[in-house]
C-alpha cells in the first residue's frame, strides 16, 4: 500500500514547474495553456527546459512501474503515476496531461510496443498536431495489447482512460458542447493549421 502511495507521489513531482522556475522564474501554471505538460514548456518557455521536462516525466512512469511486479500491480502503479502528474499534490491538484508519464509506463511494460506507439505521435506532430497522434497511439496500443495478449499494457490503457481524456476536456468549467470534440481531438479549443502545406498550382 505504501508503494502505491509512493507511485502517486513520484508521479506528482512537477518537473515542468521546477524547470520553468529554474530557467525563467515564471510559473508554468500561468503560461500558455496553464498545464505542466512538456509541450507547454517547449512552446512557451524553451526547448531545453521542455526536453528536460519530457525526459523526466517519462522516467517517472518508467521508474514507478519498475518498482512493482505483476501485470495488475504494475498497471495500477502506472495509472497512479499518471494521476499524480495530472493532479499533483504539490500544485494543489493541478498538473499536466499525463501523456509522457503514460509513455514511460508503457516503455517499462513493453519497450518494443512503446517505440511503435511513438511513430503516430511523431508523424502527426510533423504534419499537423501531436494530439491526433496521441489518440491514434492510444487506440492502436489497446489493439496491439489485445493481439499480443499483453495484460499489463492493456490494463494500463484501461486504467488511464478516464484520467487522460478527462484532462483533455479541462478546464471543465469552460467546457461547452461546441468545444468538447475539439478538446478531445486537438487538445485545445481551436483547430490547428496543417504544418505541411501543398504547393500552389
Coordinates of N, CA and C in Angstrom, one line a residue:
X1 N 0.8 -1.2 0.0 CA 0.0 0.0 0.0 C 0.9 1.3 0.0
X2 N 2.0 1.2 0.8 CA 2.9 2.3 0.8 C 3.5 2.6 -0.5
X3 N 3.8 1.5 -1.2 CA 4.4 1.6 -2.6 C 3.5 2.3 -3.6
X4 N 2.2 2.0 -3.4 CA 1.2 2.6 -4.3 C 1.1 4.1 -4.1
X5 N 1.2 4.5 -2.8 CA 1.2 5.9 -2.4 C 2.4 6.6 -3.0
X6 N 3.5 5.8 -2.9 CA 4.8 6.4 -3.4 C 4.7 6.6 -4.9
X7 N 4.0 5.7 -5.6 CA 3.8 5.8 -7.1 C 3.1 7.1 -7.4
X8 N 2.1 7.5 -6.6 CA 1.4 8.7 -6.8 C 2.3 9.9 -6.5
X9 N 3.0 9.8 -5.4 CA 3.9 10.9 -5.0 C 5.0 11.2 -6.1
X10 N 5.6 10.1 -6.6 CA 6.6 10.3 -7.7 C 5.9 10.9 -8.9
X11 N 4.8 10.4 -9.3 CA 4.0 11.0 -10.4 C 3.7 12.4 -10.2
X12 N 3.6 12.9 -9.0 CA 3.2 14.2 -8.6 C 4.3 15.2 -8.8
X13 N 5.6 14.7 -8.9 CA 6.7 15.7 -9.0 C 6.5 16.5 -10.2
X14 N 6.4 17.8 -10.1 CA 6.1 18.7 -11.2 C 7.3 19.2 -11.9
X15 N 7.9 18.4 -12.8 CA 9.1 18.8 -13.4 C 9.0 20.0 -14.3
X16 N 7.8 20.1 -15.0 CA 7.6 21.3 -15.8 C 7.6 22.6 -15.0
X17 N 7.0 22.5 -13.8 CA 7.0 23.7 -12.9 C 8.4 24.0 -12.4
X18 N 9.2 22.9 -12.0 CA 10.5 23.1 -11.5 C 11.5 23.7 -12.5
X19 N 11.5 23.1 -13.7 CA 12.4 23.5 -14.8 C 12.1 24.9 -15.3
X20 N 10.8 25.2 -15.3 CA 10.4 26.6 -15.7 C 10.9 27.6 -14.7
X21 N 10.8 27.3 -13.5 CA 11.2 28.2 -12.4 C 12.8 28.4 -12.5
X22 N 13.5 27.3 -12.7 CA 14.9 27.3 -12.8 C 15.4 28.1 -14.0
X23 N 14.7 28.0 -15.1 CA 15.2 28.7 -16.3 C 14.7 30.1 -16.5
X24 N 13.5 30.4 -16.0 CA 12.9 31.7 -16.3 C 12.2 32.4 -15.0
X25 N 12.1 31.6 -13.9 CA 11.4 32.2 -12.7 C 9.9 32.3 -12.9
X26 N 9.4 31.9 -14.1 CA 7.9 32.0 -14.3 C 7.2 30.8 -13.7
X27 N 5.9 31.0 -13.6 CA 5.0 29.9 -13.1 C 4.3 29.3 -14.4
X28 N 4.7 28.0 -14.7 CA 4.1 27.4 -15.9 C 2.6 27.3 -15.8
X29 N 2.0 27.3 -14.6 CA 0.6 27.2 -14.5 C -0.1 28.5 -14.9
X30 N 0.7 29.6 -15.2 CA 0.2 30.8 -15.6 C 0.6 31.2 -17.0
X31 N 1.2 30.2 -17.7 CA 1.8 30.4 -19.0 C 1.1 29.4 -20.0
X32 N 0.9 29.9 -21.3 CA 0.3 29.1 -22.3 C -1.0 28.5 -21.9
X33 N -1.1 27.2 -22.0 CA -2.4 26.6 -21.7 C -2.5 26.1 -20.2
X34 N -1.6 26.7 -19.4 CA -1.6 26.6 -18.0 C -1.6 25.2 -17.4
X35 N -0.8 24.3 -18.0 CA -0.7 23.0 -17.6 C 0.8 22.6 -17.5
X36 N 1.1 21.6 -16.7 CA 2.5 21.2 -16.5 C 2.9 20.2 -17.5
X37 N 2.6 20.4 -18.8 CA 3.0 19.5 -19.8 C 4.3 19.9 -20.5
X38 N 5.0 18.9 -21.0 CA 6.3 19.2 -21.7 C 6.0 20.1 -22.9
X39 N 4.9 19.8 -23.6 CA 4.6 20.6 -24.8 C 4.4 22.1 -24.5
X40 N 3.8 22.4 -23.3 CA 3.6 23.7 -22.9 C 4.9 24.4 -22.6
X41 N 5.8 23.7 -22.0 CA 7.2 24.2 -21.7 C 7.9 24.5 -23.0
X42 N 7.9 23.5 -23.9 CA 8.6 23.7 -25.2 C 8.1 24.9 -26.0
X43 N 6.8 25.0 -26.1 CA 6.2 26.1 -26.9 C 6.3 27.4 -26.3
X44 N 6.2 27.5 -24.9 CA 6.1 28.8 -24.3 C 7.3 29.2 -23.4
X45 N 8.2 28.3 -23.1 CA 9.3 28.6 -22.3 C 10.6 28.4 -23.0
X46 N 10.8 27.2 -23.6 CA 12.0 26.9 -24.4 C 12.3 25.5 -24.6
X47 N 13.1 25.1 -25.6 CA 13.3 23.7 -25.9 C 14.1 23.0 -24.8
X48 N 15.1 23.6 -24.3 CA 15.9 23.0 -23.3 C 15.1 22.5 -22.0
X49 N 14.4 23.5 -21.4 CA 13.6 23.0 -20.3 C 12.5 22.1 -20.7
X50 N 12.0 22.2 -21.9 CA 10.9 21.4 -22.4 C 11.4 19.9 -22.6
X51 N 12.6 19.8 -23.1 CA 13.1 18.4 -23.3 C 13.4 17.8 -22.0
X52 N 14.0 18.6 -21.1 CA 14.3 18.0 -19.7 C 13.0 17.6 -19.0
X53 N 12.0 18.4 -19.2 CA 10.6 18.0 -18.6 C 10.1 16.7 -19.2
X54 N 10.2 16.6 -20.5 CA 9.7 15.4 -21.2 C 10.4 14.2 -20.7
X55 N 11.8 14.2 -20.7 CA 12.6 13.1 -20.2 C 12.3 12.7 -18.8
X56 N 12.2 13.7 -17.9 CA 11.9 13.4 -16.5 C 10.5 12.9 -16.3
X57 N 9.5 13.4 -17.1 CA 8.1 12.9 -17.0 C 8.1 11.4 -17.4
X58 N 8.8 11.1 -18.5 CA 8.8 9.7 -19.0 C 9.5 8.8 -17.9
X59 N 10.6 9.3 -17.3 CA 11.2 8.5 -16.3 C 10.4 8.2 -15.1
X60 N 9.5 9.2 -14.8 CA 8.6 9.0 -13.6 C 7.7 7.7 -13.9
X61 N 7.1 7.7 -15.0 CA 6.3 6.5 -15.3 C 7.1 5.2 -15.4
X62 N 8.3 5.3 -16.0 CA 9.1 4.1 -16.1 C 9.5 3.6 -14.8
X63 N 10.0 4.5 -13.9 CA 10.5 4.1 -12.6 C 9.5 3.5 -11.7
X64 N 8.3 4.1 -11.7 CA 7.2 3.6 -10.9 C 6.8 2.2 -11.2
X65 N 6.7 1.9 -12.5 CA 6.3 0.6 -12.9 C 7.3 -0.5 -12.5
X66 N 8.6 -0.1 -12.6 CA 9.7 -1.0 -12.3 C 9.8 -1.3 -10.8
X67 N 9.1 -0.6 -10.0 CA 9.1 -0.8 -8.6 C 8.2 -2.0 -8.2
X68 N 7.3 -2.4 -9.2 CA 6.3 -3.4 -8.9 C 6.5 -4.7 -9.7
X69 N 5.9 -5.7 -9.3 CA 5.8 -7.0 -10.1 C 4.4 -7.4 -10.3
X70 N 4.1 -8.1 -11.4 CA 2.8 -8.5 -11.7 C 2.1 -7.5 -12.6
X71 N 1.3 -7.9 -13.6 CA 0.7 -7.1 -14.5 C -0.3 -6.1 -13.9
X72 N -1.1 -6.6 -13.0 CA -2.1 -5.7 -12.4 C -1.5 -4.6 -11.5
X73 N -0.5 -5.0 -10.7 CA 0.1 -4.1 -9.8 C 0.9 -3.0 -10.6
X74 N 1.6 -3.5 -11.7 CA 2.4 -2.5 -12.5 C 1.4 -1.6 -13.2
X75 N 0.3 -2.1 -13.8 CA -0.6 -1.2 -14.5 C -1.2 -0.2 -13.5
X76 N -1.6 -0.6 -12.3 CA -2.2 0.3 -11.3 C -1.2 1.3 -10.9
X77 N 0.1 0.9 -10.7 CA 1.1 1.9 -10.3 C 1.3 2.9 -11.4
X78 N 1.4 2.5 -12.7 CA 1.5 3.4 -13.8 C 0.4 4.4 -13.8
X79 N -0.9 3.9 -13.6 CA -2.0 4.8 -13.6 C -1.9 5.8 -12.4
X80 N -1.4 5.4 -11.3 CA -1.3 6.3 -10.1 C -0.2 7.4 -10.4
X81 N 0.8 7.0 -11.2 CA 1.8 8.0 -11.6 C 1.2 9.0 -12.5
X82 N 0.3 8.6 -13.5 CA -0.4 9.5 -14.4 C -1.3 10.4 -13.6
X83 N -2.0 9.8 -12.6 CA -2.9 10.6 -11.8 C -2.1 11.7 -11.0
X84 N -1.0 11.3 -10.5 CA -0.1 12.2 -9.8 C 0.3 13.3 -10.7
X85 N 0.7 13.0 -11.9 CA 1.1 14.0 -12.8 C 0.0 15.0 -13.2
X86 N -1.2 14.4 -13.4 CA -2.4 15.3 -13.8 C -2.9 16.1 -12.6
X87 N -2.8 15.5 -11.4 CA -3.4 16.1 -10.2 C -2.4 16.1 -9.1
X88 N -1.4 16.9 -9.3 CA -0.2 16.9 -8.4 C -0.5 17.4 -7.0
X89 N -0.2 16.6 -6.0 CA -0.4 17.1 -4.6 C 0.5 18.3 -4.3
X90 N 1.5 18.5 -5.0 CA 2.4 19.6 -4.8 C 1.9 20.9 -5.4
X91 N 0.9 20.8 -6.3 CA 0.4 22.0 -7.0 C -1.1 22.2 -6.8
X92 N -1.5 21.8 -5.6 CA -3.0 21.9 -5.2 C -3.8 21.2 -6.3
X93 N -3.3 20.0 -6.7 CA -4.0 19.1 -7.6 C -4.2 19.6 -9.0
X94 N -3.3 20.5 -9.4 CA -3.3 20.9 -10.8 C -2.1 20.1 -11.4
X95 N -2.0 20.1 -12.8 CA -0.9 19.4 -13.4 C -1.0 19.4 -14.9
X96 N -0.5 18.3 -15.5 CA -0.4 18.2 -16.9 C -1.5 17.3 -17.5
X97 N -1.1 16.6 -18.6 CA -2.0 15.7 -19.3 C -1.7 14.3 -19.1
X98 N -0.5 14.0 -18.7 CA -0.1 12.6 -18.3 C 0.4 11.8 -19.5
X99 N 0.6 12.3 -20.7 CA 0.9 11.5 -21.8 C 2.4 11.0 -21.7
X100 N 3.3 11.9 -21.3 CA 4.7 11.5 -21.2 C 4.9 10.4 -20.1
X101 N 4.2 10.6 -19.0 CA 4.3 9.7 -17.9 C 3.7 8.3 -18.3
X102 N 2.6 8.4 -19.0 CA 2.0 7.1 -19.5 C 2.9 6.4 -20.5
X103 N 3.6 7.2 -21.3 CA 4.5 6.6 -22.3 C 5.7 5.9 -21.5
X104 N 6.2 6.5 -20.5 CA 7.2 5.9 -19.7 C 6.8 4.6 -19.1
X105 N 5.5 4.6 -18.6 CA 5.0 3.3 -18.0 C 4.9 2.2 -19.1
X106 N 4.5 2.6 -20.3 CA 4.4 1.7 -21.4 C 5.7 1.1 -21.7
X107 N 6.7 2.0 -21.8 CA 8.1 1.5 -22.1 C 8.6 0.5 -21.1
X108 N 8.2 0.7 -19.8 CA 8.6 -0.2 -18.7 C 7.9 -1.6 -18.9
X109 N 6.7 -1.6 -19.4 CA 5.9 -2.8 -19.5 C 6.3 -3.5 -20.8
X110 N 6.5 -2.8 -21.9 CA 6.7 -3.4 -23.2 C 7.5 -2.3 -24.0
X111 N 8.8 -2.4 -24.0 CA 9.6 -1.4 -24.6 C 9.4 -1.3 -26.1
X112 N 9.2 -2.5 -26.8 CA 9.0 -2.5 -28.2 C 7.7 -1.9 -28.6
X113 N 6.7 -2.1 -27.8 CA 5.4 -1.5 -28.1 C 5.4 0.0 -27.9
X114 N 6.2 0.4 -26.9 CA 6.3 1.9 -26.6 C 6.9 2.6 -27.8
X115 N 7.9 2.0 -28.4 CA 8.6 2.6 -29.6 C 7.6 2.6 -30.8
X116 N 6.9 1.6 -31.0 CA 5.9 1.5 -32.1 C 4.9 2.6 -31.9
X117 N 4.4 2.9 -30.7 CA 3.4 3.9 -30.5 C 3.9 5.3 -30.6
X118 N 5.2 5.4 -30.6 CA 5.8 6.8 -30.9 C 5.6 7.2 -32.3
X119 N 5.5 6.3 -33.2 CA 5.5 6.6 -34.7 C 4.3 7.5 -35.0
X120 N 3.1 7.1 -34.7 CA 2.0 8.0 -35.0 C 2.1 9.4 -34.4
X121 N 2.6 9.5 -33.2 CA 2.7 10.8 -32.5 C 3.7 11.7 -33.2
X122 N 4.9 11.1 -33.6 CA 5.9 11.9 -34.3 C 5.4 12.3 -35.7
X123 N 4.8 11.4 -36.4 CA 4.3 11.8 -37.8 C 3.2 12.8 -37.7
X124 N 2.3 12.7 -36.8 CA 1.2 13.7 -36.7 C 1.7 15.0 -36.2
X125 N 2.8 15.0 -35.3 CA 3.4 16.3 -34.9 C 4.1 17.0 -36.0
X126 N 4.7 16.2 -36.9 CA 5.3 16.9 -38.1 C 4.3 17.4 -39.1
X127 N 3.2 16.7 -39.3 CA 2.2 17.1 -40.3 C 1.1 18.0 -39.8
X128 N 0.7 17.8 -38.5 CA -0.4 18.6 -38.1 C -0.3 18.9 -36.6
X129 N -0.7 18.0 -35.7 CA -0.6 18.3 -34.3 C -0.4 16.9 -33.6
X130 N 0.4 16.9 -32.6 CA 0.7 15.6 -31.9 C -0.5 15.0 -31.2
X131 N -1.5 15.9 -30.8 CA -2.6 15.4 -30.1 C -3.4 14.3 -30.9
X132 N -3.4 14.5 -32.3 CA -4.1 13.5 -33.1 C -3.3 12.2 -33.0
X133 N -2.0 12.2 -33.0 CA -1.2 11.0 -32.9 C -1.4 10.3 -31.6
X134 N -1.6 11.1 -30.5 CA -1.8 10.6 -29.2 C -3.0 9.7 -29.2
X135 N -4.1 10.2 -29.8 CA -5.4 9.4 -29.8 C -5.2 8.1 -30.6
X136 N -4.5 8.2 -31.8 CA -4.3 7.1 -32.7 C -3.4 6.1 -31.9
X137 N -2.4 6.5 -31.2 CA -1.5 5.6 -30.5 C -2.2 4.9 -29.3
X138 N -3.1 5.7 -28.7 CA -3.9 5.1 -27.6 C -4.8 3.9 -28.1
X139 N -5.5 4.2 -29.2 CA -6.3 3.1 -29.8 C -5.5 2.0 -30.3
X140 N -4.4 2.3 -31.0 CA -3.5 1.3 -31.5 C -2.9 0.5 -30.4
X141 N -2.5 1.1 -29.3 CA -1.9 0.4 -28.2 C -2.9 -0.6 -27.6
X142 N -4.1 -0.3 -27.5 CA -5.1 -1.2 -27.0 C -5.3 -2.4 -27.9
X143 N -5.3 -2.1 -29.2 CA -5.5 -3.2 -30.2 C -4.3 -4.2 -30.2
X144 N -3.1 -3.6 -30.2 CA -1.9 -4.4 -30.2 C -1.7 -5.2 -28.9
X145 N -2.1 -4.6 -27.8 CA -2.0 -5.3 -26.5 C -3.0 -6.5 -26.5
X146 N -4.1 -6.3 -27.1 CA -5.1 -7.5 -27.2 C -4.5 -8.6 -28.1
X147 N -3.9 -8.2 -29.2 CA -3.4 -9.2 -30.2 C -2.2 -9.9 -29.6
X148 N -1.3 -9.1 -28.8 CA -0.2 -9.7 -28.2 C -0.5 -10.4 -26.8
X149 N -1.7 -10.3 -26.4 CA -2.1 -10.8 -25.1 C -1.2 -10.2 -24.0
X150 N -1.0 -8.9 -24.1 CA -0.2 -8.2 -23.1 C -1.1 -7.6 -22.0
X151 N -1.3 -8.3 -21.0 CA -2.3 -7.9 -20.0 C -1.9 -6.6 -19.3
X152 N -0.6 -6.5 -19.0 CA -0.1 -5.3 -18.3 C -0.4 -4.0 -19.0
X153 N -0.1 -4.0 -20.3 CA -0.3 -2.8 -21.1 C -1.8 -2.5 -21.3
X154 N -2.5 -3.6 -21.6 CA -4.0 -3.4 -21.8 C -4.6 -2.8 -20.5
X155 N -4.3 -3.3 -19.4 CA -4.8 -2.8 -18.1 C -4.4 -1.4 -17.9
X156 N -3.2 -1.1 -18.2 CA -2.7 0.3 -18.1 C -3.5 1.3 -18.9
X157 N -3.8 0.9 -20.2 CA -4.6 1.8 -21.0 C -6.0 2.0 -20.5
X158 N -6.6 0.9 -20.0 CA -7.9 0.9 -19.5 C -8.0 1.7 -18.2
X159 N -7.0 1.5 -17.3 CA -7.0 2.3 -16.1 C -6.8 3.8 -16.3
X160 N -6.0 4.1 -17.3 CA -5.7 5.6 -17.6 C -6.6 6.3 -18.5
X161 N -7.6 5.6 -19.0 CA -8.5 6.2 -20.0 C -9.2 7.4 -19.4
X162 N -9.8 7.3 -18.3 CA -10.5 8.4 -17.7 C -9.6 9.6 -17.3
X163 N -8.5 9.3 -16.5 CA -7.7 10.5 -16.2 C -7.0 11.2 -17.3
X164 N -6.7 10.4 -18.4 CA -6.1 11.1 -19.6 C -7.0 11.9 -20.4
X165 N -8.2 11.3 -20.7 CA -9.1 12.0 -21.6 C -10.0 13.1 -20.8
X166 N -10.2 12.9 -19.5 CA -10.8 13.9 -18.7 C -10.0 15.1 -18.7
X167 N -8.7 14.9 -18.6 CA -7.8 16.1 -18.5 C -7.8 16.9 -19.8
X168 N -8.0 16.2 -20.9 CA -8.0 16.9 -22.2 C -9.3 17.8 -22.3
X169 N -10.3 17.4 -21.6 CA -11.5 18.3 -21.6 C -11.4 19.5 -20.7
X170 N -10.5 19.5 -19.8 CA -10.4 20.5 -18.8 C -9.9 21.8 -19.4
X171 N -10.2 23.0 -18.8 CA -11.0 23.2 -17.6 C -12.5 22.9 -17.8
X172 N -13.0 22.1 -17.0 CA -14.4 21.6 -17.1 C -15.4 22.8 -17.0
X173 N -15.0 23.8 -16.2 CA -16.0 24.9 -16.0 C -16.2 25.8 -17.3
X174 N -15.3 25.6 -18.3 CA -15.5 26.3 -19.5 C -15.8 25.4 -20.7
X175 N -16.1 24.1 -20.3 CA -16.5 23.1 -21.3 C -17.9 23.4 -21.9
X176 N -18.0 23.4 -23.2 CA -19.2 23.6 -23.9 C -19.4 22.5 -24.9
X177 N -20.6 22.3 -25.4 CA -20.8 21.3 -26.4 C -20.0 21.5 -27.7
X178 N -19.9 22.7 -28.1 CA -19.2 23.1 -29.3 C -17.7 22.9 -29.2
X179 N -17.1 23.0 -28.0 CA -15.6 22.8 -27.9 C -15.2 21.5 -27.3
X180 N -16.2 20.6 -26.9 CA -15.8 19.3 -26.3 C -15.1 18.4 -27.3
X181 N -15.5 18.3 -28.6 CA -14.9 17.5 -29.6 C -13.5 18.0 -29.9
X182 N -13.4 19.3 -30.0 CA -12.1 20.0 -30.3 C -11.1 19.7 -29.2
X183 N -11.5 19.7 -28.0 CA -10.6 19.5 -26.9 C -10.2 18.0 -26.9
X184 N -11.1 17.1 -27.1 CA -10.8 15.7 -27.2 C -9.8 15.3 -28.3
X185 N -10.1 15.9 -29.5 CA -9.3 15.5 -30.6 C -8.0 16.4 -30.7
X186 N -8.1 17.7 -30.6 CA -7.0 18.6 -30.7 C -6.4 19.1 -29.4
X187 N -7.0 18.7 -28.3 CA -6.5 19.1 -27.0 C -6.5 20.7 -26.8
X188 N -7.3 21.3 -27.5 CA -7.5 22.8 -27.4 C -8.8 23.2 -28.0
X189 N -9.2 24.5 -27.9 CA -10.5 25.0 -28.3 C -10.6 25.4 -29.8
X190 N -9.4 25.3 -30.5 CA -9.4 25.6 -31.9 C -8.8 24.5 -32.7
X191 N -9.0 24.6 -34.0 CA -8.4 23.5 -34.9 C -7.1 24.1 -35.4
X192 N -6.0 23.4 -35.1 CA -4.7 23.9 -35.6 C -4.5 23.8 -37.1
X193 N -3.7 24.6 -37.6 CA -3.4 24.5 -39.1 C -2.4 23.4 -39.4
X194 N -2.5 22.9 -40.6 CA -1.6 21.9 -41.1 C -0.2 22.5 -41.1
X195 N 0.8 21.7 -40.6 CA 2.2 22.1 -40.7 C 2.8 22.0 -42.1
X196 N 2.3 20.9 -42.8 CA 2.8 20.7 -44.2 C 1.7 21.2 -45.1
X197 N 2.0 22.1 -46.0 CA 1.0 22.6 -46.9 C 1.4 22.3 -48.3
X198 N 0.5 22.0 -49.2 CA 0.8 21.7 -50.5 C 1.2 22.9 -51.3
X199 N 2.0 22.6 -52.4 CA 2.5 23.7 -53.2 C 1.3 24.3 -54.1
X200 N 1.3 25.6 -54.2 CA 0.2 26.2 -55.0 C 0.3 25.7 -56.5
X201 N -0.8 25.5 -57.1 CA -0.8 25.1 -58.5 C -0.6 26.3 -59.4

